[in-house]
Amino acid sequence: MSGFAALNMQEQGTAARPRLLVIDDEAGIRTLVRRVGRQAGFEVQEAGAAVELRASLQQAQDVIALDLAMPDIDGIEVIRELAHAGCKARLILISGFDRRVLDTAARLAAGLGLNLRGALPKPFSVTDLLALLRAEQQAPGGSIARLEVTAGELRRALDAGELVVHFQPQVEFADGSWRGVEALVRWQHPRHGLIQPAAFIPLAQTEEFAIPVTQRVLELALAGYSDLLDTAGFDGALAINIPGSALSDVHFPEHVVERIAARGIAHRHMVFEVTETSLANQPTVAADILARLRIKGFNLSIDDFGTGYSSLESLHRLPFTELKIDMQFVQAAETDGVARAIVENSIELAKQLGMKVIAEGVQTAGQWRWLKARGCHLAQGYLVSRPLPAADLRAWGGAWRPPANE
Ligand code: C2E
Ligand code: MG
Ligand code: MG
């Protein structure tokens, strides 16, 4: 770490703007990131090659843009050091290497508990960088990195009814028709505004909260969904995320059946999404519960497919009816041959197993056309719509048109 000597403070403004630290040995890139960062509303600091990492970490940073290749210390070492220091900043990785190096570093950072937000392959466009930094600047409260969500606050939020559910539509590639919605939780915080799940889902999935939060989300999702059925001329599926930690109570299926019966919703309309990673701790009980949910006629979706350690084993072991291809593969497919092969083979695999296959994170018409040509069934992503409150979905449903074939 000795190479990290002098942190080059470009700006020492005292304004309450969020702080961005750019660590890159190329002065040109630092200048570019500084310019774009300021445009996005950040106070920017720069660190060149020979800088003292610890010095830069003495000040809380909101966002760190890190180049993986530097002369005296490589980005992987920096990632380890950041993790060791318990760094809370949101991390954006930059690299001129092969996409797979970037992806490996990204997985490492996420695995070490860093708040990884994005990875930019060099050369990147100013537009991409600006979009990424603006999104970070506008992330809930812009100061989410400093918002420590405590168990006491989450308990209070549950009591005060501050959790809300938004819905993201899922449509069919073949004709653009609206087939389902995924319920996604948010926290309407009285001071911090709308907080995205990344800030509190880790806490919400701990033993104390997993079941009460999941039950609350189920209740809110069923209420919003009933509204949609009544008013939006919609009769598709409702997908709900279930953390593995909520699958520890063998009575969970009965609870679910009771709540769904109270709303008069057909079981075949419900989809429970689980990630294979979240099943790692309780494999037997979870398998018992998932099998019983399936027997009761509910659908089961394997979420973020391809990102866990045992995707294929989970697929083999558990009665999934739907496969959701993780957005990192969907979004990289255009430029990265490995991601392309993963997406193509996931679609094929799902079809051979008689499962529905859905692509997450579809953002461009190009991605839409490519996935459609490969026979993917369903699309979910910002191209179709961002997650919206139930009341706004009616208007969306009226306005939505799929991209034209080229
Ligand atoms: P997920 O289940 O994989 O949900 C999809 C996430 O991708 C959502 O993020 C959605 O807003 C985002 N997304 C969808 N399309 C696009 C796109 O085109 N581009 C980009 N960049 N993002 C897109 P969100 O709502 O922030 O949720 C993040 C994760 O938090 C979810 O991932 C899920 O794992 C977890 N989560 C959300 N709601 C719940 C919940 O009620 N219970 C549990 N246990 N977990 C939840
Ligand atoms: Mg999901
Ligand atoms: Mg997912």
Short mmCIF file of C-alpha atoms and ligand atoms in Angstrom, two decimals, residues 168 182-186 196-198 201 205 214 217 241-243 273 275 303-304 327 331 360-363 380-383 387, ligand 1:
data_model
loop_
_atom_site.label_atom_id
_atom_site.label_comp_id
_atom_site.label_asym_id
_atom_site.label_seq_id
_atom_site.Cartn_x
_atom_site.Cartn_y
_atom_site.Cartn_z
CA GLN A 168 -42.56 -3.76 -12.93
CA GLU A 182 -43.01 -8.29 -10.41
CA ALA A 183 -43.64 -6.75 -7.00
CA LEU A 184 -40.58 -4.86 -5.74
CA VAL A 185 -40.44 -3.41 -2.24
CA ARG A 186 -39.43 0.17 -1.43
CA GLN A 196 -34.49 1.42 -2.88
CA PRO A 197 -34.25 -2.19 -1.67
CA ALA A 198 -30.45 -2.41 -1.99
CA ILE A 201 -32.86 -5.88 1.80
CA GLN A 205 -33.40 -10.91 4.97
CA THR A 214 -42.06 -11.09 3.23
CA VAL A 217 -44.72 -7.48 0.86
CA ASN A 241 -39.43 -12.29 -4.34
CA ILE A 242 -39.00 -14.75 -1.51
CA PRO A 243 -35.66 -14.75 0.32
CA GLU A 273 -39.05 -15.92 -7.23
CA THR A 275 -32.37 -16.92 -6.04
CA ASP A 303 -34.18 -15.48 -10.20
CA ASP A 304 -30.83 -14.00 -11.29
CA MET A 327 -29.54 -8.73 -16.34
CA GLN A 331 -26.96 -6.34 -21.02
CA GLU A 360 -34.27 -9.20 -16.95
CA GLY A 361 -32.86 -5.73 -17.51
CA VAL A 362 -33.88 -5.30 -21.16
CA GLN A 363 -33.00 -1.67 -21.81
CA GLN A 380 -38.70 -7.18 -18.09
CA GLY A 381 -36.63 -4.02 -18.03
CA TYR A 382 -36.50 -0.27 -18.32
CA LEU A 383 -37.22 -0.46 -22.07
CA PRO A 387 -41.13 -0.35 -11.57
P1 C2E B 1 -34.60 -8.73 -8.65
O1 C2E B 1 -35.63 -9.60 -8.00
O2 C2E B 1 -33.68 -9.38 -9.62
O3 C2E B 1 -35.41 -7.53 -9.29
C1 C2E B 1 -35.05 -6.88 -10.47
C2 C2E B 1 -34.30 -5.61 -10.18
O4 C2E B 1 -33.80 -5.13 -11.40
C3 C2E B 1 -35.18 -4.49 -9.62
O5 C2E B 1 -34.37 -3.70 -8.77
C4 C2E B 1 -35.52 -3.71 -10.87
O6 C2E B 1 -35.85 -2.38 -10.62
C5 C2E B 1 -34.20 -3.80 -11.59
N1 C2E B 1 -34.36 -3.60 -13.03
C6 C2E B 1 -35.34 -4.03 -13.81
N2 C2E B 1 -35.15 -3.70 -15.08
C7 C2E B 1 -33.98 -3.03 -15.13
C8 C2E B 1 -33.23 -2.42 -16.19
O7 C2E B 1 -33.60 -2.43 -17.36
N3 C2E B 1 -32.05 -1.85 -15.85
C9 C2E B 1 -31.60 -1.83 -14.56
N4 C2E B 1 -30.43 -1.26 -14.31
N5 C2E B 1 -32.29 -2.39 -13.55
C10 C2E B 1 -33.46 -2.98 -13.83
P2 C2E B 1 -34.80 -3.30 -7.32
O8 C2E B 1 -36.26 -3.00 -7.25
O9 C2E B 1 -33.81 -2.27 -6.88
O10 C2E B 1 -34.59 -4.63 -6.54
C11 C2E B 1 -33.31 -5.16 -6.37
C12 C2E B 1 -33.36 -6.50 -5.73
O11 C2E B 1 -33.84 -6.40 -4.38
C13 C2E B 1 -34.31 -7.46 -6.42
O12 C2E B 1 -33.68 -8.03 -7.53
C14 C2E B 1 -34.55 -8.45 -5.31
O13 C2E B 1 -33.51 -9.37 -5.21
C15 C2E B 1 -34.54 -7.56 -4.09
N6 C2E B 1 -35.93 -7.25 -3.74
C16 C2E B 1 -36.75 -6.30 -4.22
N7 C2E B 1 -37.96 -6.37 -3.64
C17 C2E B 1 -37.91 -7.40 -2.78
C18 C2E B 1 -38.84 -8.00 -1.87
O14 C2E B 1 -40.00 -7.60 -1.75
N8 C2E B 1 -38.39 -9.05 -1.12
C19 C2E B 1 -37.12 -9.53 -1.26
N9 C2E B 1 -36.76 -10.56 -0.49
N10 C2E B 1 -36.23 -9.01 -2.09
C20 C2E B 1 -36.61 -7.96 -2.84
#
